[in-house]
PDB file of C-alpha atoms in Angstrom:
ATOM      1  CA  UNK A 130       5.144 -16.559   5.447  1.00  0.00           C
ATOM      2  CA  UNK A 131       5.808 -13.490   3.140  1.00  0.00           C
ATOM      3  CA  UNK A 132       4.146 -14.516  -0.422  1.00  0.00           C
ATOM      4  CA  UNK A 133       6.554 -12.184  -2.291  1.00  0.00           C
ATOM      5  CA  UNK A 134      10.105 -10.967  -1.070  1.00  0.00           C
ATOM      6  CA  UNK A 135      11.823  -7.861  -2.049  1.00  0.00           C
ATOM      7  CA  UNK A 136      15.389  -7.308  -2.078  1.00  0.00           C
ATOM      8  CA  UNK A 137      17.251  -5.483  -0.736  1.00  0.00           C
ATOM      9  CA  UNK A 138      15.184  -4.722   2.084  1.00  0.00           C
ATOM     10  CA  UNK A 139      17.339  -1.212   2.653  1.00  0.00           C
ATOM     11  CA  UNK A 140      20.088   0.615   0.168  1.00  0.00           C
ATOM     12  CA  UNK A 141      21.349   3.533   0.346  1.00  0.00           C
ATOM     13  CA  UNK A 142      23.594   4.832  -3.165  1.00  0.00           C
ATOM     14  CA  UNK A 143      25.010   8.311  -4.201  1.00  0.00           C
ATOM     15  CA  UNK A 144      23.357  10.289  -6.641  1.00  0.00           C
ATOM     16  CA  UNK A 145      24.366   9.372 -10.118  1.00  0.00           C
ATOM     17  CA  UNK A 146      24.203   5.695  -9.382  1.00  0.00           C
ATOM     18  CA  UNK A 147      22.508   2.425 -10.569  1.00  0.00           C
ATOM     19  CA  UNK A 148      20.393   0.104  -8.778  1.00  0.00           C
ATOM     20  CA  UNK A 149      17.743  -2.954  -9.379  1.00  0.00           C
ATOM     21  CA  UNK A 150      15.397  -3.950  -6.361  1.00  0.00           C
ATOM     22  CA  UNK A 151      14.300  -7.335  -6.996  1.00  0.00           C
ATOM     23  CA  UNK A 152      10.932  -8.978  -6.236  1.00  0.00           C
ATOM     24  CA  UNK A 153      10.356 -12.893  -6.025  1.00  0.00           C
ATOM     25  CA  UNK A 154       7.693 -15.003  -5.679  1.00  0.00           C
ATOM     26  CA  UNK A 155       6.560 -18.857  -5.827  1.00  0.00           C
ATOM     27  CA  UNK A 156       3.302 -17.584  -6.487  1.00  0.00           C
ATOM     28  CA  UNK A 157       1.839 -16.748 -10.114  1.00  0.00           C
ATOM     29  CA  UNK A 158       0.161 -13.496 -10.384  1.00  0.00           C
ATOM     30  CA  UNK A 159      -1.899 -12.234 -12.962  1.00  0.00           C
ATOM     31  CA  UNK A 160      -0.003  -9.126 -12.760  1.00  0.00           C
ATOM     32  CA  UNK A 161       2.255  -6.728 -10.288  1.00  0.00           C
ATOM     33  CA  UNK A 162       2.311  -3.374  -9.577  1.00  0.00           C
ATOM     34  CA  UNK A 163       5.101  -0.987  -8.511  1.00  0.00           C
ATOM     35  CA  UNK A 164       4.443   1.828  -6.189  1.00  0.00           C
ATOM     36  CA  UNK A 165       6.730   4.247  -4.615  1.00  0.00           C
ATOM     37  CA  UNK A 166       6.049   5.658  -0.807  1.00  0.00           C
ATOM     38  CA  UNK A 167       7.282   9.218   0.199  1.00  0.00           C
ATOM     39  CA  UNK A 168       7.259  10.242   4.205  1.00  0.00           C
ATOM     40  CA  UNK A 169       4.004  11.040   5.304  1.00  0.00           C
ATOM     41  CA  UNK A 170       2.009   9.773   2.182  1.00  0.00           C
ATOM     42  CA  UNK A 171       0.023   6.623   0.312  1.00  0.00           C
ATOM     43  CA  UNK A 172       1.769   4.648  -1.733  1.00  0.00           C
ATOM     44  CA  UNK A 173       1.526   6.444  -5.282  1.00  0.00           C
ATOM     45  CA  UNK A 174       1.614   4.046  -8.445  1.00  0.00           C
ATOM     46  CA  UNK A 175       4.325   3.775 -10.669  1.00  0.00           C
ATOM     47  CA  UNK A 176       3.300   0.660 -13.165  1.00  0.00           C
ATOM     48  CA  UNK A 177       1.499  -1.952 -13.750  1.00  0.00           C
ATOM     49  CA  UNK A 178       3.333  -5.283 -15.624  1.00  0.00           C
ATOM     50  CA  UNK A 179       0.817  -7.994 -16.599  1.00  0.00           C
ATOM     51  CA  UNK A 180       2.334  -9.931 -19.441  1.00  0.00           C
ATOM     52  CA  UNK A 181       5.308 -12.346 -18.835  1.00  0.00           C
ATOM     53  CA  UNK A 182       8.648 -11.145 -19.788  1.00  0.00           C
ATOM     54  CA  UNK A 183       7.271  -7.446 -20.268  1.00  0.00           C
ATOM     55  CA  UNK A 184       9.254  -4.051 -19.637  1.00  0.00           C
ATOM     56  CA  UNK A 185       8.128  -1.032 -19.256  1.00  0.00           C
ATOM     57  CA  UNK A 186       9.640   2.268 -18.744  1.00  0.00           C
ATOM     58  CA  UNK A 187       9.484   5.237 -16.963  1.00  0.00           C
ATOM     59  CA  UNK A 188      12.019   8.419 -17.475  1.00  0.00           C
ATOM     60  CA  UNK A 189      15.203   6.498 -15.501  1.00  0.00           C
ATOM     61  CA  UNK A 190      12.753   4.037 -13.947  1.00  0.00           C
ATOM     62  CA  UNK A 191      12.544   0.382 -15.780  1.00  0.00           C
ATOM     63  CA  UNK A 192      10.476  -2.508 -14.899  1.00  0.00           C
ATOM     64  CA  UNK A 193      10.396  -5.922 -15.858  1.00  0.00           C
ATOM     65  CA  UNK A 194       8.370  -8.669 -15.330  1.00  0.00           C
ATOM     66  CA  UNK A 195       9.365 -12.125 -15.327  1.00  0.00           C
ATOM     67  CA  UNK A 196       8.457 -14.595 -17.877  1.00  0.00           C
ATOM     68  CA  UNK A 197       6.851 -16.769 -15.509  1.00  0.00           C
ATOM     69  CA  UNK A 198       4.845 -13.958 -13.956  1.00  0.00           C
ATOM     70  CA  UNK A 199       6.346 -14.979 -10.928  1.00  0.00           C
ATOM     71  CA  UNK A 200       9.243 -12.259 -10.301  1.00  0.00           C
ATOM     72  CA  UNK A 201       9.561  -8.711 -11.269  1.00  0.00           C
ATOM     73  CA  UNK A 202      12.595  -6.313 -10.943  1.00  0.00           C
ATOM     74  CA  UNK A 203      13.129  -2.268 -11.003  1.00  0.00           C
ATOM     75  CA  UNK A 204      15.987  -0.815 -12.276  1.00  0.00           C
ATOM     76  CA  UNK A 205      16.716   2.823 -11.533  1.00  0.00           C
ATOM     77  CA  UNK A 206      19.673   4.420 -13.732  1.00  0.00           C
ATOM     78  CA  UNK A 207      21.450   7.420 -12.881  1.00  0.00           C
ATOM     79  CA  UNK A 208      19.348   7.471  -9.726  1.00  0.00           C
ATOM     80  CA  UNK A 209      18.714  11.142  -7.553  1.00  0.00           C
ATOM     81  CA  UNK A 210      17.443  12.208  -4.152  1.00  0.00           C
ATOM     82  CA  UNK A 211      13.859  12.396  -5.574  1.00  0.00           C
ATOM     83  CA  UNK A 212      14.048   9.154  -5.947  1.00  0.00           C
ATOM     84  CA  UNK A 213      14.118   8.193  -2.300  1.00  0.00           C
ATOM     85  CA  UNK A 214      11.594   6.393  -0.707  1.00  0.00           C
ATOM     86  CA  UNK A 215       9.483   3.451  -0.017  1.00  0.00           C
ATOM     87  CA  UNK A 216       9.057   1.030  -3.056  1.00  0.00           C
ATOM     88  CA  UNK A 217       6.653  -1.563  -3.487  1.00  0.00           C
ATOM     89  CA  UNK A 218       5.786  -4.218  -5.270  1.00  0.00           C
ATOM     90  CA  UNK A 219       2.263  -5.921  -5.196  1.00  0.00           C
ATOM     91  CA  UNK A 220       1.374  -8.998  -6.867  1.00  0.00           C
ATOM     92  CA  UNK A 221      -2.644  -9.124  -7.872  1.00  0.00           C
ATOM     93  CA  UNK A 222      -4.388 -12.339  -8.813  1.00  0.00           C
ATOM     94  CA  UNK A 223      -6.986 -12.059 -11.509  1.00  0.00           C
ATOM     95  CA  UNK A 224     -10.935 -12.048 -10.319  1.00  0.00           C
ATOM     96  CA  UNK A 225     -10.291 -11.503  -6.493  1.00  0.00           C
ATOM     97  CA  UNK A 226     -10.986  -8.239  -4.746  1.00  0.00           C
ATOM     98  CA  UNK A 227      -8.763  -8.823  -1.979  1.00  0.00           C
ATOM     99  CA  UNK A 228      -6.432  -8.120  -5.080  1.00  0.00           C
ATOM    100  CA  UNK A 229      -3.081  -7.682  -3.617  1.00  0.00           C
ATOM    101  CA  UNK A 230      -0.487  -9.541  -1.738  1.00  0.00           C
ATOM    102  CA  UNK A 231       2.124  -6.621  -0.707  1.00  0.00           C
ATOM    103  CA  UNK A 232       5.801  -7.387  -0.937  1.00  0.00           C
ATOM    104  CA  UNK A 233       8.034  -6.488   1.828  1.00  0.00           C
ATOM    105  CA  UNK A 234       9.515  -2.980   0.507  1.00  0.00           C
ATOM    106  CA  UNK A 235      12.431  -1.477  -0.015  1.00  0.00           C
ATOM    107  CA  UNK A 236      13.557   1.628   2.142  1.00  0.00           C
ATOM    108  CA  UNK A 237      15.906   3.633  -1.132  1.00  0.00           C
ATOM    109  CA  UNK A 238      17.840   6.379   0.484  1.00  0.00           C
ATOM    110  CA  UNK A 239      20.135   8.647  -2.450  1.00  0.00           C
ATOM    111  CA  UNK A 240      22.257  10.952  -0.846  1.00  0.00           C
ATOM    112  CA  UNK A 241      23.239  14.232  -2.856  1.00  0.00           C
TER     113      UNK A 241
ATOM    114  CA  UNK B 238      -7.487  17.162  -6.055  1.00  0.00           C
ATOM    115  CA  UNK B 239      -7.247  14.688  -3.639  1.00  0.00           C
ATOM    116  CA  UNK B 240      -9.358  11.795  -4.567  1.00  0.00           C
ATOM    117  CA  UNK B 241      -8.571   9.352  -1.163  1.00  0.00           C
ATOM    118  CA  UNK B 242      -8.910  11.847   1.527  1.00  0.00           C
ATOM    119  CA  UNK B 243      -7.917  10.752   4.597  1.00  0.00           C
ATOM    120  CA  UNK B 244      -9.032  12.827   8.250  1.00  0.00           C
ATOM    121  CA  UNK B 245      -7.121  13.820  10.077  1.00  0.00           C
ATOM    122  CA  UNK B 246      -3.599  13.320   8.917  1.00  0.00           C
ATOM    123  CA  UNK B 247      -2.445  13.173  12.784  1.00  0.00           C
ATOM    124  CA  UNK B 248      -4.440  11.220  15.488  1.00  0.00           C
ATOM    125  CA  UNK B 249      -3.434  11.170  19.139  1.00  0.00           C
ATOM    126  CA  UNK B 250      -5.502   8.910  21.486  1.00  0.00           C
ATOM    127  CA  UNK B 251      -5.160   7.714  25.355  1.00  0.00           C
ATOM    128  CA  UNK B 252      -5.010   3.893  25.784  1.00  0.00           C
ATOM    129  CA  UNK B 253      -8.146   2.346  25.706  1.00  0.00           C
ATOM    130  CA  UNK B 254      -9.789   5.362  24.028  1.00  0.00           C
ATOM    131  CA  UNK B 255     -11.949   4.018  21.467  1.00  0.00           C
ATOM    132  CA  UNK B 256     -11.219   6.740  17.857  1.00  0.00           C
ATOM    133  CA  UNK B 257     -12.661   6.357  14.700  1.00  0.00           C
ATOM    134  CA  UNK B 258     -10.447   7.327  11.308  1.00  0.00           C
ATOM    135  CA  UNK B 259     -12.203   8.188   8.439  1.00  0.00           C
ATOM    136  CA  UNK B 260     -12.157   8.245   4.507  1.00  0.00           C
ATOM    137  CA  UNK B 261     -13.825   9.604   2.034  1.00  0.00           C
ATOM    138  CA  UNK B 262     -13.508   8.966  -2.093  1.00  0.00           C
ATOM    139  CA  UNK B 263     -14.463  11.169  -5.270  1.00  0.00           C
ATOM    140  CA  UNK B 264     -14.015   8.419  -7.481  1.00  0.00           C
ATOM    141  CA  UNK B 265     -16.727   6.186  -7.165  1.00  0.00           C
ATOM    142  CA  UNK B 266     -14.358   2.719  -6.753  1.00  0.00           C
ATOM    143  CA  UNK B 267     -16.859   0.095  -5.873  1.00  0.00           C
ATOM    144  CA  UNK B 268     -13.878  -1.533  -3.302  1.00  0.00           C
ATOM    145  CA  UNK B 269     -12.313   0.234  -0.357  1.00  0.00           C
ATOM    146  CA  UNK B 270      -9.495  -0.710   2.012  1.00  0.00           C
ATOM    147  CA  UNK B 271      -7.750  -0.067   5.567  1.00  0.00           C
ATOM    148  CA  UNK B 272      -4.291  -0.740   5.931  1.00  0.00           C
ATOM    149  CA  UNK B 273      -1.877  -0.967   8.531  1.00  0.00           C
ATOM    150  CA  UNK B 274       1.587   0.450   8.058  1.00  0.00           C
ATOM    151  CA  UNK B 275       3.878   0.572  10.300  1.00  0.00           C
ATOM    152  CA  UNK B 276       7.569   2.136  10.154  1.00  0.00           C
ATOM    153  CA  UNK B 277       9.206   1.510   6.809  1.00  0.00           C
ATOM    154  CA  UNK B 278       7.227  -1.939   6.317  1.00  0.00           C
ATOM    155  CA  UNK B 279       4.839  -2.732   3.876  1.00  0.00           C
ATOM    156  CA  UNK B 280       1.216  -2.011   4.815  1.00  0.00           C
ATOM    157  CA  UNK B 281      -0.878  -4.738   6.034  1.00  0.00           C
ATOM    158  CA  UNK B 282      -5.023  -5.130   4.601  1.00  0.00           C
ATOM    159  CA  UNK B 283      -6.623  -5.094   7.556  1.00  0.00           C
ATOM    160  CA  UNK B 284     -10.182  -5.715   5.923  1.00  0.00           C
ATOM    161  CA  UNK B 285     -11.799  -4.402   2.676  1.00  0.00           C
ATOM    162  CA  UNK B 286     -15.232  -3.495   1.604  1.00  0.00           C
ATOM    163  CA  UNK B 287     -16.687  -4.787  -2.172  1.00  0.00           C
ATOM    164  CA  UNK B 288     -19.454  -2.511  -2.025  1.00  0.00           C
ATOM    165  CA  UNK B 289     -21.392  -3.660   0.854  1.00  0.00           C
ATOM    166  CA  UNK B 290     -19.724  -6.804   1.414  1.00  0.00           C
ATOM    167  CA  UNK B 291     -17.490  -6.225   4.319  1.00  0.00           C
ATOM    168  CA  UNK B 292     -14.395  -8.928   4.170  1.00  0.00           C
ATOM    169  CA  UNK B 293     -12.656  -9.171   7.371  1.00  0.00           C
ATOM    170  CA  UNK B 294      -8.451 -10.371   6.916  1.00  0.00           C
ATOM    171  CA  UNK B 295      -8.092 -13.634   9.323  1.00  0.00           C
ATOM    172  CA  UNK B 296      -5.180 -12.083  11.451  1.00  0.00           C
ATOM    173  CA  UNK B 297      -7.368  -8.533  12.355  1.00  0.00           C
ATOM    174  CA  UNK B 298      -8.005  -8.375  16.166  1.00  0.00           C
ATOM    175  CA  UNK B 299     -11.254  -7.666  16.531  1.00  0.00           C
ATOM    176  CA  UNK B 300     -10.117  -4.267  18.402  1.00  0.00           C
ATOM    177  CA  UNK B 301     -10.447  -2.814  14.699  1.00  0.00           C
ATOM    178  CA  UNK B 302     -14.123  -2.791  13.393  1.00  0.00           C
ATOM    179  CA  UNK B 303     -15.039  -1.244  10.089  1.00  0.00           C
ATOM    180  CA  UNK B 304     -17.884   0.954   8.873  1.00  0.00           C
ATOM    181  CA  UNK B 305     -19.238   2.042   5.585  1.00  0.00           C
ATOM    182  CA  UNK B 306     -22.299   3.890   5.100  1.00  0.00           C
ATOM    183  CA  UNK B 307     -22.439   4.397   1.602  1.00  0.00           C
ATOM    184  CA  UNK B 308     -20.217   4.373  -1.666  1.00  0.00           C
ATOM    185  CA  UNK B 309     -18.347   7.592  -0.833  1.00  0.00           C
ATOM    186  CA  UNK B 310     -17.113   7.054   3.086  1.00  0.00           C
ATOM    187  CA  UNK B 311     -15.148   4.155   5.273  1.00  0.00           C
ATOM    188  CA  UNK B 312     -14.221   4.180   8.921  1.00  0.00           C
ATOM    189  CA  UNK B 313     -12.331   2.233  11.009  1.00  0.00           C
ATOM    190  CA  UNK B 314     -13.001   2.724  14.405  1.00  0.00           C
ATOM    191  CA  UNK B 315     -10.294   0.647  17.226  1.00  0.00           C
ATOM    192  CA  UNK B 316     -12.532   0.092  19.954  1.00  0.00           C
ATOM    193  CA  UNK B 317      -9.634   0.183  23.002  1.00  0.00           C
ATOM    194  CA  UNK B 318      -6.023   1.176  21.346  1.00  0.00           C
ATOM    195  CA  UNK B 319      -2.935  -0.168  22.573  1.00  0.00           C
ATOM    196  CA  UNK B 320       0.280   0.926  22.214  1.00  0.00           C
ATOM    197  CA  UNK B 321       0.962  -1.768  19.584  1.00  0.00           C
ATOM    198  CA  UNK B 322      -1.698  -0.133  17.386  1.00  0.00           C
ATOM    199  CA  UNK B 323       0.195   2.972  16.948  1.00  0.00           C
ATOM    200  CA  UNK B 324       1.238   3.023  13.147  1.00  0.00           C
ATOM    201  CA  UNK B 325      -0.225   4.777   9.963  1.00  0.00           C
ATOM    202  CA  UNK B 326      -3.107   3.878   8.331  1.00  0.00           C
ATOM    203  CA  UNK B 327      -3.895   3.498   4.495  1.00  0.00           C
ATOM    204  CA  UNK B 328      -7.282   4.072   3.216  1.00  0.00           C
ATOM    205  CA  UNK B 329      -7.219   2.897  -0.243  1.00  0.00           C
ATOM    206  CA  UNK B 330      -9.665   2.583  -2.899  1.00  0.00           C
ATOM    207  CA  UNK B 331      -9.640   0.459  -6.373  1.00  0.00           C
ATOM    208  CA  UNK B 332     -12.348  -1.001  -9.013  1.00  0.00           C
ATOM    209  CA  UNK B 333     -12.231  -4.982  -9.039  1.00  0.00           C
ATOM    210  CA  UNK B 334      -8.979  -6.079 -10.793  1.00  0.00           C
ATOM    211  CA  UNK B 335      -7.544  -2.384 -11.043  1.00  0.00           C
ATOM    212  CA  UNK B 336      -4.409  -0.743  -8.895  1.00  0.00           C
ATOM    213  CA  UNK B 337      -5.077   0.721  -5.823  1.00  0.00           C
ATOM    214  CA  UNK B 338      -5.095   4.430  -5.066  1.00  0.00           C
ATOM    215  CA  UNK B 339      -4.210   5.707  -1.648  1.00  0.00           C
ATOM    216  CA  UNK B 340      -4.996   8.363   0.828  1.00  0.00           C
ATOM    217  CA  UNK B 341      -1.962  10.134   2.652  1.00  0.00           C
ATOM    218  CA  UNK B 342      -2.703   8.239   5.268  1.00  0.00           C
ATOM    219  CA  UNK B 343      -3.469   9.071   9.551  1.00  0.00           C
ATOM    220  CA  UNK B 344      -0.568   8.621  11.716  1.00  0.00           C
ATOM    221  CA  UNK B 345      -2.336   7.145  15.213  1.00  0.00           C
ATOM    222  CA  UNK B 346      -0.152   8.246  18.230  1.00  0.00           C
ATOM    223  CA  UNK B 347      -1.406   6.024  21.339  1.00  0.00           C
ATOM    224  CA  UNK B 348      -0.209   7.476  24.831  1.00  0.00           C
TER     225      UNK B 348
END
């Protein structure tokens, strides 16, 4: 059973437009991380959300957190190619290690 | 600088051919991971290290086996690959509690 689901699992958009991936959970997490993959390379970190109903932003790139800690979204505005890739979330749960549960991903394709 | 270095980047191996994948880290991160990714799917922990402490995940065939010597390096050595084990594989490293950062990864072709 996959602990946290992301949505939509593929999407491709022109350049210029909007989107918001969307990551759920039944779990609480202490907090959840954004990362973005590129081909051929480790996930890279975009943010880290740990307080319930927080936003953060970054350049065209906004994150939000749910107030239940449970859900997070990413909004990308204006999106462009170099925004293709891999993203994904990762819920952590305070005092463990093992740290995080990975969420399914989303494959973001922007086409010029 | 790369601070998750991952050798190689490319990996070709025979069925049944035991190889060993290694890491090294310049950033002194107490915990270390391997991951399995495979295409366009979210990487799976295969088993991590918390310093010595080597935590195996319940679903790893025990094909995959896990060394590290000291603070610095992690290998994962697959003792007889299948095709099904071709995928890439994540080293990552992280202090308890902190995000994760990630090596570029080795792509393991099995023939």
């Amino acid at each position: 059973t996959q602990l946290l689901e992301q949505s939509p699992q593929f999407l491709s958009i022109q350049e210029g437009e909007n989107l918001t991936v969307y990551c759920n959970s039944s779990s609480v997490f202490s907090s959840l991380q954004w990362y973005r993959q590129e081909p051929g390379e480790g996930p890279v970190l975009l943010v880290t959300v740990v307080t319930g109903g927080e936003v953060k932003k970054l350049k065209r790139l906004t994150f939000q957190f749910g107030d239940a800690r449970k859900d997070s979204s990413l909004h990308i505005t204006a999106a462009q190619p170099g925004d293709t890739g891999l993203y994904l979330c990762a819920g952590a749960f305070s005092g463990s290690a093992r740290q995080l549960t990975f969420g399914s991903g989303t494959q973001l394709t922007v086409l010029p | 600088d790369a601070m998750v270095i991952q050798n190689p980047r490319y990996q070709v191996t025979q069925f049944g051919k035991p190889v060993t994948l290694s890491c090294s880290q310049t950033l002194n991160h107490n915990v270390m991971y391997w991951y399995q990714q495979k295409s366009s799917q979210a990487p799976k922990l295969l088993f991590h290290y918390y310093d010595k402490d080597f935590n195996n995940e319940a679903d790893t065939p025990d094909n995959f086996q896990s060394r590290r010597p000291n603070t610095s390096f992690c290998f994962l050595d697959i003792r007889s690959p299948g095709l099904g084990d071709a995928a890439m594989y994540l080293c990552a490293t992280s202090r308890v509690n902190s995000p994760l950062h990630f090596g570029n990864g080795t792509r393991l072709t099995v023939t």
